[in-house]
CSV table of C-alpha atoms (C1' of nucleotides) in Angstrom, one decimal:
chain,number,residue,atom,x,y,z
A,69,MET,CA,17.6,12.2,-21.2
A,70,THR,CA,14.9,10.5,-19.0
A,71,GLU,CA,14.2,12.3,-15.8
A,72,SER,CA,14.7,10.7,-12.4
A,73,HIS,CA,15.3,7.3,-13.9
A,74,THR,CA,17.4,5.4,-11.4
A,75,ASP,CA,15.1,2.5,-12.0
A,76,ASP,CA,12.2,2.5,-14.4
A,77,SER,CA,11.6,-1.1,-15.3
A,78,HIS,CA,9.3,-2.3,-12.5
A,79,LEU,CA,9.9,-0.7,-9.1
A,80,SER,CA,13.2,0.0,-7.4
A,81,LYS,CA,14.3,-2.6,-4.8
A,82,ARG,CA,13.8,0.2,-2.3
A,83,ASP,CA,10.2,0.6,-3.2
A,84,GLU,CA,9.7,-3.1,-3.1
A,85,ARG,CA,11.2,-3.3,0.4
A,86,LEU,CA,8.9,-0.5,1.5
A,87,GLY,CA,5.9,-2.2,0.1
A,88,LEU,CA,6.7,-5.4,1.9
A,89,MET,CA,7.2,-3.6,5.2
A,90,ILE,CA,3.8,-2.0,4.8
A,91,TRP,CA,2.2,-5.4,4.1
A,92,PHE,CA,3.7,-6.9,7.2
A,93,ARG,CA,2.9,-4.0,9.4
A,94,LEU,CA,-0.6,-3.7,8.0
A,95,SER,CA,-1.3,-7.3,8.8
A,96,ARG,CA,0.1,-7.0,12.3
A,97,VAL,CA,-1.9,-3.9,13.1
A,98,TYR,CA,-5.1,-5.5,11.7
A,99,ASN,CA,-4.7,-8.8,13.5
A,100,GLN,CA,-3.8,-7.1,16.8
A,101,SER,CA,-6.8,-4.9,16.5
A,102,LEU,CA,-9.0,-7.8,15.8
A,103,LYS,CA,-7.7,-9.7,18.8
A,104,GLU,CA,-8.3,-6.8,21.1
A,105,THR,CA,-11.8,-6.4,19.6
A,106,HIS,CA,-12.5,-10.0,20.4
A,107,GLN,CA,-11.3,-9.6,23.9
A,108,HIS,CA,-13.4,-6.6,24.4
A,109,LEU,CA,-16.6,-8.2,23.0
A,110,LYS,CA,-16.3,-11.2,25.3
A,111,LYS,CA,-18.0,-9.1,28.0
A,112,TRP,CA,-21.2,-9.5,26.0
A,113,ASP,CA,-20.5,-13.0,24.8
A,114,LEU,CA,-20.3,-11.8,21.2
A,115,THR,CA,-17.7,-12.4,18.5
A,116,ALA,CA,-16.5,-9.7,16.2
A,117,ALA,CA,-18.4,-11.2,13.3
A,118,GLN,CA,-21.6,-11.4,15.3
A,119,PHE,CA,-21.1,-7.8,16.4
A,120,ASP,CA,-20.7,-6.6,12.8
A,121,ILE,CA,-24.0,-8.1,11.9
A,122,LEU,CA,-25.7,-6.8,15.0
A,123,ALA,CA,-24.4,-3.3,14.2
A,124,GLN,CA,-25.4,-3.4,10.5
A,125,VAL,CA,-28.9,-4.8,11.1
A,126,GLY,CA,-29.5,-2.5,14.0
A,127,ALA,CA,-28.5,0.5,12.0
A,128,HIS,CA,-30.5,-0.3,8.9
A,129,ASN,CA,-33.3,-2.4,10.3
A,130,ARG,CA,-34.7,-4.8,7.7
A,131,LEU,CA,-31.9,-5.8,5.3
A,132,THR,CA,-31.8,-8.8,3.0
A,133,GLN,CA,-29.0,-11.3,3.5
A,134,LYS,CA,-27.5,-10.3,0.2
A,135,GLN,CA,-27.3,-6.7,1.2
A,136,LEU,CA,-25.8,-7.7,4.5
A,137,ALA,CA,-23.1,-9.8,2.8
A,138,ASP,CA,-22.3,-6.9,0.5
A,139,LYS,CA,-22.0,-4.4,3.3
A,140,LEU,CA,-19.7,-6.6,5.3
A,141,PHE,CA,-17.7,-7.8,2.3
A,142,VAL,CA,-18.2,-11.5,3.0
A,143,THR,CA,-19.9,-14.3,1.2
A,144,LYS,CA,-23.6,-15.2,1.4
A,145,GLY,CA,-22.7,-18.5,2.8
A,146,ASN,CA,-20.9,-16.9,5.7
A,147,ILE,CA,-24.0,-14.8,6.4
A,148,THR,CA,-26.2,-17.8,6.4
A,149,GLN,CA,-24.1,-19.5,9.0
A,150,LEU,CA,-23.7,-16.5,11.2
A,151,LEU,CA,-27.4,-15.7,11.1
A,152,GLY,CA,-28.1,-19.2,12.1
A,153,LYS,CA,-26.2,-18.7,15.3
A,154,LEU,CA,-27.7,-15.3,16.0
A,155,GLU,CA,-31.1,-16.7,15.5
A,156,GLU,CA,-30.4,-19.4,18.0
A,157,LEU,CA,-29.3,-16.7,20.4
A,158,GLY,CA,-32.6,-15.0,19.8
A,159,LEU,CA,-31.0,-11.8,18.6
A,160,VAL,CA,-32.2,-11.6,15.1
A,161,LYS,CA,-35.1,-12.9,13.1
A,162,ARG,CA,-35.6,-13.7,9.4
A,163,GLU,CA,-38.9,-13.0,7.7
A,164,GLN,CA,-39.4,-14.4,4.2
A,165,GLU,CA,-41.3,-12.0,2.0
A,166,TRP,CA,-41.8,-13.0,-1.6
A,167,LYS,CA,-38.5,-14.4,-2.7
A,168,THR,CA,-36.1,-12.7,-0.3
A,169,LYS,CA,-35.5,-12.9,3.5
A,170,TYR,CA,-35.4,-9.8,5.5
A,171,VAL,CA,-33.3,-9.7,8.6
A,172,SER,CA,-34.2,-7.6,11.6
A,173,LEU,CA,-33.4,-7.5,15.3
A,174,THR,CA,-35.6,-9.1,17.9
A,175,LYS,CA,-36.4,-7.3,21.1
A,176,ARG,CA,-33.4,-8.9,22.8
A,177,GLY,CA,-31.3,-8.0,19.8
A,178,LYS,CA,-32.4,-4.4,19.9
A,179,SER,CA,-31.7,-4.1,23.5
A,180,LEU,CA,-28.2,-5.6,23.1
A,181,PHE,CA,-27.6,-3.3,20.2
A,182,ASP,CA,-28.4,-0.3,22.3
A,183,LYS,CA,-26.1,-1.5,25.0
A,184,VAL,CA,-23.1,-2.7,23.1
A,185,VAL,CA,-22.8,-0.7,19.9
A,186,PRO,CA,-21.9,2.7,21.3
A,187,VAL,CA,-19.4,1.3,23.8
A,188,GLN,CA,-17.8,-1.0,21.2
A,189,GLU,CA,-17.6,1.7,18.6
A,190,GLN,CA,-15.9,4.0,21.0
A,191,PHE,CA,-13.5,1.2,21.9
A,192,GLN,CA,-12.8,0.5,18.3
A,193,ALA,CA,-12.0,4.1,17.5
A,194,SER,CA,-9.8,4.4,20.6
A,195,GLN,CA,-7.3,2.0,19.0
A,196,TYR,CA,-6.1,5.0,16.9
A,197,ASP,CA,-5.7,7.3,19.8
A,198,GLY,CA,-2.0,7.4,19.1
A,199,LEU,CA,-2.7,9.6,16.1
A,200,ASP,CA,-4.0,13.1,16.2
A,201,ARG,CA,-6.8,14.2,14.0
A,202,GLU,CA,-4.6,15.3,11.2
A,203,GLU,CA,-2.7,12.0,11.1
A,204,LYS,CA,-6.0,10.1,11.1
A,205,LYS,CA,-7.1,12.0,8.0
A,206,GLN,CA,-3.8,11.3,6.4
A,207,LEU,CA,-4.0,7.6,7.1
A,208,LEU,CA,-7.5,7.4,5.9
A,209,GLY,CA,-6.5,9.2,2.7
A,210,LEU,CA,-3.6,6.8,2.1
A,211,LEU,CA,-5.7,3.7,2.7
A,212,LYS,CA,-8.3,5.0,0.3
A,213,LYS,CA,-5.7,5.7,-2.3
A,214,ILE,CA,-4.4,2.1,-2.1
A,215,GLN,CA,-7.8,0.9,-3.2
A,216,LYS,CA,-7.7,3.3,-6.2
B,95,MET,CA,-9.2,29.0,29.9
B,96,THR,CA,-8.4,25.6,28.5
B,97,GLU,CA,-7.1,25.7,25.0
B,98,SER,CA,-8.9,24.0,22.1
B,99,HIS,CA,-11.4,22.3,24.4
B,100,THR,CA,-14.4,21.7,22.2
B,101,ASP,CA,-14.5,18.2,23.8
B,102,ASP,CA,-12.0,16.9,26.3
B,103,SER,CA,-13.8,14.1,28.0
B,104,HIS,CA,-13.0,11.1,25.8
B,105,LEU,CA,-12.6,12.0,22.2
B,106,SER,CA,-14.8,14.2,20.0
B,107,LYS,CA,-17.5,12.5,18.0
B,108,ARG,CA,-15.5,13.6,15.0
B,109,ASP,CA,-12.4,11.7,16.1
B,110,GLU,CA,-14.5,8.7,16.9
B,111,ARG,CA,-16.0,8.7,13.4
B,112,LEU,CA,-12.6,9.0,11.9
B,113,GLY,CA,-11.3,6.1,13.9
B,114,LEU,CA,-14.2,3.9,12.8
B,115,MET,CA,-13.7,4.8,9.2
B,116,ILE,CA,-10.0,3.9,9.5
B,117,TRP,CA,-11.0,0.6,11.1
B,118,PHE,CA,-13.4,-0.3,8.3
B,119,ARG,CA,-11.0,0.8,5.6
B,120,LEU,CA,-8.1,-1.0,7.1
B,121,SER,CA,-10.0,-4.2,7.3
B,122,ARG,CA,-11.1,-3.9,3.7
B,123,VAL,CA,-7.6,-3.1,2.4
B,124,TYR,CA,-6.2,-6.0,4.4
B,125,ASN,CA,-8.8,-8.6,3.4
B,126,GLN,CA,-8.7,-7.5,-0.3
B,127,SER,CA,-4.9,-7.8,-0.2
B,128,LEU,CA,-5.1,-11.2,1.3
B,129,LYS,CA,-7.6,-12.4,-1.3
B,130,GLU,CA,-5.4,-11.2,-4.1
B,131,THR,CA,-2.4,-12.8,-2.5
B,132,HIS,CA,-4.3,-16.1,-2.3
B,133,GLN,CA,-5.2,-15.8,-6.0
B,134,HIS,CA,-1.7,-15.2,-7.0
B,135,LEU,CA,-0.2,-18.0,-5.0
B,136,LYS,CA,-2.6,-20.5,-6.6
B,137,LYS,CA,-0.2,-20.7,-9.5
B,138,TRP,CA,2.1,-22.7,-7.2
B,139,ASP,CA,-0.6,-24.5,-5.2
B,140,LEU,CA,0.4,-22.6,-2.1
B,141,THR,CA,-1.8,-20.8,0.4
B,142,ALA,CA,-0.7,-17.5,2.0
B,143,ALA,CA,0.1,-19.2,5.3
B,144,GLN,CA,2.2,-21.8,3.6
B,145,PHE,CA,4.0,-19.2,1.7
B,146,ASP,CA,4.8,-17.2,4.9
B,147,ILE,CA,6.4,-20.3,6.4
B,148,LEU,CA,8.3,-21.1,3.2
B,149,ALA,CA,9.6,-17.6,3.1
B,150,GLN,CA,10.7,-17.5,6.8
B,151,VAL,CA,12.3,-20.9,6.8
B,152,GLY,CA,14.0,-20.3,3.6
B,153,ALA,CA,15.4,-16.9,4.7
B,154,HIS,CA,16.7,-18.2,8.1
B,155,ASN,CA,17.3,-21.9,7.4
B,156,ARG,CA,17.0,-23.8,10.6
B,157,LEU,CA,14.5,-22.2,13.0
B,158,THR,CA,12.7,-23.8,15.9
B,159,GLN,CA,8.9,-23.9,15.7
B,160,LYS,CA,8.6,-21.5,18.5
B,161,GLN,CA,10.8,-19.0,16.7
B,162,LEU,CA,8.7,-19.4,13.6
B,163,ALA,CA,5.5,-18.8,15.6
B,164,ASP,CA,6.9,-15.7,17.1
B,165,LYS,CA,8.1,-14.3,13.8
B,166,LEU,CA,4.8,-14.9,12.1
B,167,PHE,CA,2.7,-13.8,15.1
B,168,VAL,CA,0.7,-16.9,15.3
B,169,THR,CA,0.3,-19.7,17.9
B,170,LYS,CA,2.5,-22.7,18.2
B,171,GLY,CA,-0.5,-24.9,17.5
B,172,ASN,CA,-1.0,-23.2,14.2
B,173,ILE,CA,2.6,-23.8,13.3
B,174,THR,CA,2.3,-27.5,14.2
B,175,GLN,CA,-0.7,-27.9,11.8
B,176,LEU,CA,0.9,-26.0,8.9
B,177,LEU,CA,4.2,-27.8,9.2
B,178,GLY,CA,2.3,-31.1,9.1
B,179,LYS,CA,0.9,-30.2,5.7
B,180,LEU,CA,4.2,-28.8,4.4
B,181,GLU,CA,5.9,-31.9,5.5
B,182,GLU,CA,3.4,-34.0,3.6
B,183,LEU,CA,4.0,-31.9,0.6
B,184,GLY,CA,7.7,-32.6,1.0
B,185,LEU,CA,8.7,-29.0,1.3
B,186,VAL,CA,10.1,-28.8,4.8
B,187,LYS,CA,11.6,-31.3,7.3
B,188,ARG,CA,11.7,-31.3,11.1
B,189,GLU,CA,14.8,-32.5,12.9
B,190,GLN,CA,14.6,-33.2,16.6
B,191,GLU,CA,17.7,-32.1,18.4
B,192,TRP,CA,17.7,-32.3,22.2
B,193,LYS,CA,14.3,-31.0,23.2
B,194,THR,CA,13.5,-28.7,20.3
B,195,LYS,CA,12.7,-29.4,16.6
B,196,TYR,CA,14.5,-27.5,13.9
B,197,VAL,CA,12.7,-26.7,10.7
B,198,SER,CA,14.4,-26.5,7.4
B,199,LEU,CA,13.6,-26.7,3.7
B,200,THR,CA,14.0,-29.9,1.8
B,201,LYS,CA,15.5,-29.8,-1.7
B,202,ARG,CA,12.0,-29.4,-3.2
B,203,GLY,CA,11.3,-26.7,-0.7
B,204,LYS,CA,14.4,-24.8,-1.5
B,205,SER,CA,13.8,-25.0,-5.2
B,206,LEU,CA,10.2,-23.8,-4.7
B,207,PHE,CA,11.5,-21.0,-2.4
B,208,ASP,CA,13.9,-19.8,-5.1
B,209,LYS,CA,11.1,-19.8,-7.7
B,210,VAL,CA,8.3,-18.3,-5.8
B,211,VAL,CA,9.6,-15.9,-3.2
B,212,PRO,CA,11.0,-13.2,-5.4
B,213,VAL,CA,8.0,-13.2,-7.6
B,214,GLN,CA,5.5,-13.2,-4.8
B,215,GLU,CA,7.3,-10.5,-2.9
B,216,GLN,CA,7.3,-8.3,-5.9
B,217,PHE,CA,3.6,-8.9,-6.4
B,218,GLN,CA,2.9,-8.2,-2.7
B,219,ALA,CA,4.8,-4.9,-2.9
B,220,SER,CA,3.0,-4.0,-6.1
B,221,GLN,CA,-0.2,-3.7,-4.3
B,222,TYR,CA,0.9,-0.4,-3.0
B,223,ASP,CA,1.9,1.0,-6.4
B,224,GLY,CA,-0.8,3.6,-6.1
B,225,LEU,CA,1.4,5.4,-3.6
B,226,ASP,CA,4.7,7.1,-4.3
B,227,ARG,CA,7.7,6.5,-2.2
B,228,GLU,CA,7.0,9.4,0.1
B,229,GLU,CA,3.5,8.3,0.7
B,230,LYS,CA,4.7,4.8,1.5
B,231,LYS,CA,7.0,6.1,4.1
B,232,GLN,CA,4.2,8.1,5.6
B,233,LEU,CA,1.9,5.2,5.7
B,234,LEU,CA,4.5,3.0,7.3
B,235,GLY,CA,5.2,5.7,9.9
B,236,LEU,CA,1.5,6.0,10.7
B,237,LEU,CA,1.1,2.3,11.1
B,238,LYS,CA,4.1,2.0,13.4
B,239,LYS,CA,2.7,4.9,15.5
B,240,ILE,CA,-0.6,3.0,16.0
B,241,GLN,CA,1.3,0.2,17.6
B,242,LYS,CA,3.0,2.7,19.9
C,205,DA,C1',-47.1,-22.9,-21.8
C,206,DA,C1',-42.2,-24.8,-21.8
C,207,DG,C1',-37.7,-24.0,-21.2
C,208,DC,C1',-33.9,-21.3,-19.6
C,209,DA,C1',-31.3,-17.9,-17.1
C,210,DT,C1',-31.0,-15.5,-12.9
C,211,DC,C1',-30.7,-14.7,-8.3
C,212,DA,C1',-31.2,-15.4,-2.9
C,213,DG,C1',-30.1,-18.4,0.1
C,214,DT,C1',-28.2,-23.0,1.7
C,215,DT,C1',-25.0,-26.6,2.1
C,216,DT,C1',-20.6,-28.9,2.1
C,217,DA,C1',-15.7,-29.4,2.2
C,218,DG,C1',-11.6,-27.3,3.1
C,219,DT,C1',-8.2,-23.6,5.2
C,220,DT,C1',-6.7,-20.6,8.8
C,221,DG,C1',-6.6,-19.4,13.1
C,222,DT,C1',-7.2,-19.3,18.4
C,223,DA,C1',-7.5,-21.0,23.2
C,224,DA,C1',-6.8,-24.3,26.4
C,225,DA,C1',-5.6,-28.7,27.9
C,226,DC,C1',-2.2,-32.1,27.5
C,227,DT,C1',2.6,-34.7,26.7
C,228,DG,C1',7.2,-35.3,27.6
C,229,DA,C1',11.7,-33.9,28.4
C,230,DA,C1',15.1,-30.8,30.9
C,231,DT,C1',16.2,-28.3,34.7
C,232,DA,C1',15.9,-26.7,39.5
C,233,DA,C1',14.8,-27.4,44.3
C,234,DA,C1',13.7,-30.1,48.3
D,65,DT,C1',16.6,-39.0,44.6
D,66,DT,C1',12.2,-37.3,44.3
D,67,DT,C1',9.3,-33.6,43.3
D,68,DA,C1',8.0,-29.6,40.9
D,69,DT,C1',8.6,-26.0,37.3
D,70,DT,C1',9.2,-24.8,32.9
D,71,DC,C1',9.0,-24.9,28.2
D,72,DA,C1',8.5,-26.9,23.1
D,73,DG,C1',5.4,-29.1,20.7
D,74,DT,C1',0.8,-31.5,20.1
D,75,DT,C1',-4.0,-32.2,20.3
D,76,DT,C1',-8.8,-30.9,20.4
D,77,DA,C1',-12.7,-28.2,20.0
D,78,DC,C1',-14.3,-24.3,18.1
D,79,DA,C1',-15.1,-19.7,15.2
D,80,DA,C1',-14.7,-17.6,10.8
D,81,DC,C1',-14.3,-17.6,6.2
D,82,DT,C1',-14.2,-19.1,1.2
D,83,DA,C1',-15.4,-21.5,-3.0
D,84,DA,C1',-18.3,-24.1,-5.4
D,85,DA,C1',-22.1,-26.9,-6.0
D,86,DC,C1',-26.9,-27.1,-5.0
D,87,DT,C1',-32.1,-25.6,-4.2
D,88,DG,C1',-36.1,-23.1,-5.5
D,89,DA,C1',-38.5,-19.4,-7.0
D,90,DT,C1',-39.0,-15.4,-10.4
D,91,DG,C1',-39.3,-14.0,-14.7
D,92,DC,C1',-37.9,-13.7,-19.5
D,93,DT,C1',-38.0,-15.7,-24.2
D,94,DT,C1',-39.7,-18.1,-27.8
DNA sequence: AAGCATCAGTTTAGTTGTAAACTGAATAAA
DNA sequence: TTTATTCAGTTTACAACTAAACTGATGCTT
């Protein structure tokens, strides 16, 4: 006889229910976190998307727009738009070299980077203070497993 | 002497790093899941936000817009806009009663609800197939704990 | 060399969402 | 009764993001 076969066709109703609850909870945790991030970044008049670019460019100085898009998991079109704004704000500059454009921080951008990134990263991480180190490792492991 | 005090001031660099990795991973898992959801819903010409409303209204029939907003954790303004579209599509109707408006499904909406919701919910849940039941419970527990 | 594919970046149109100001009705208070 | 509060829903302006079509330059192929 088949072992542990209470339901084998797709997934038991119980598992489906669990999956749905995870989905709802995940979306709530993520969106709440995003909102708090936004709130926190207002101090420097930055949006979350702008911060992400600032952090990436500052950490790697000199990236192409494509590399940036890939690192942030967004489209090239999105990067174009965001860089337009950041350029207006005088935080980044684009230098065409051969066929590609390299993005780097201006002096103002660098200075803002140094001021904001450490504080913001600490804030970001603090959102998981409710978990101890072991639980964080567990959570990270489970999230990785979801993405196969 | 204080016990296990390698760093007590804020959080150890190690914990901060872990927190950041969780944040990145969470955002990737969520956005990927959202994208796949969108893809899947295209079959019925529905967006994820529209599906969420269809599912909620169908499950509770007759909700006010405020209740809907609260259940979905979005603003009333967003609900107004989405309902406008769904009304155009002939899927929901709004009935003013005293000062509030009650939202319910039309015949077309009901029929679409019956067709889409079970399939979509199963698809949604299947995104966590990589985890066994125990792991799902663990993940859910950790997510809940984050929200205190 | 001419033509074609490729690839970075841009543009455009559309969706989702927020925040904040506004409308209008019901209720409470003077 | 008149005024003020409250509260549901609407509107407006804006940010973020995608998908898909487009631009232009590089470089391969014949």
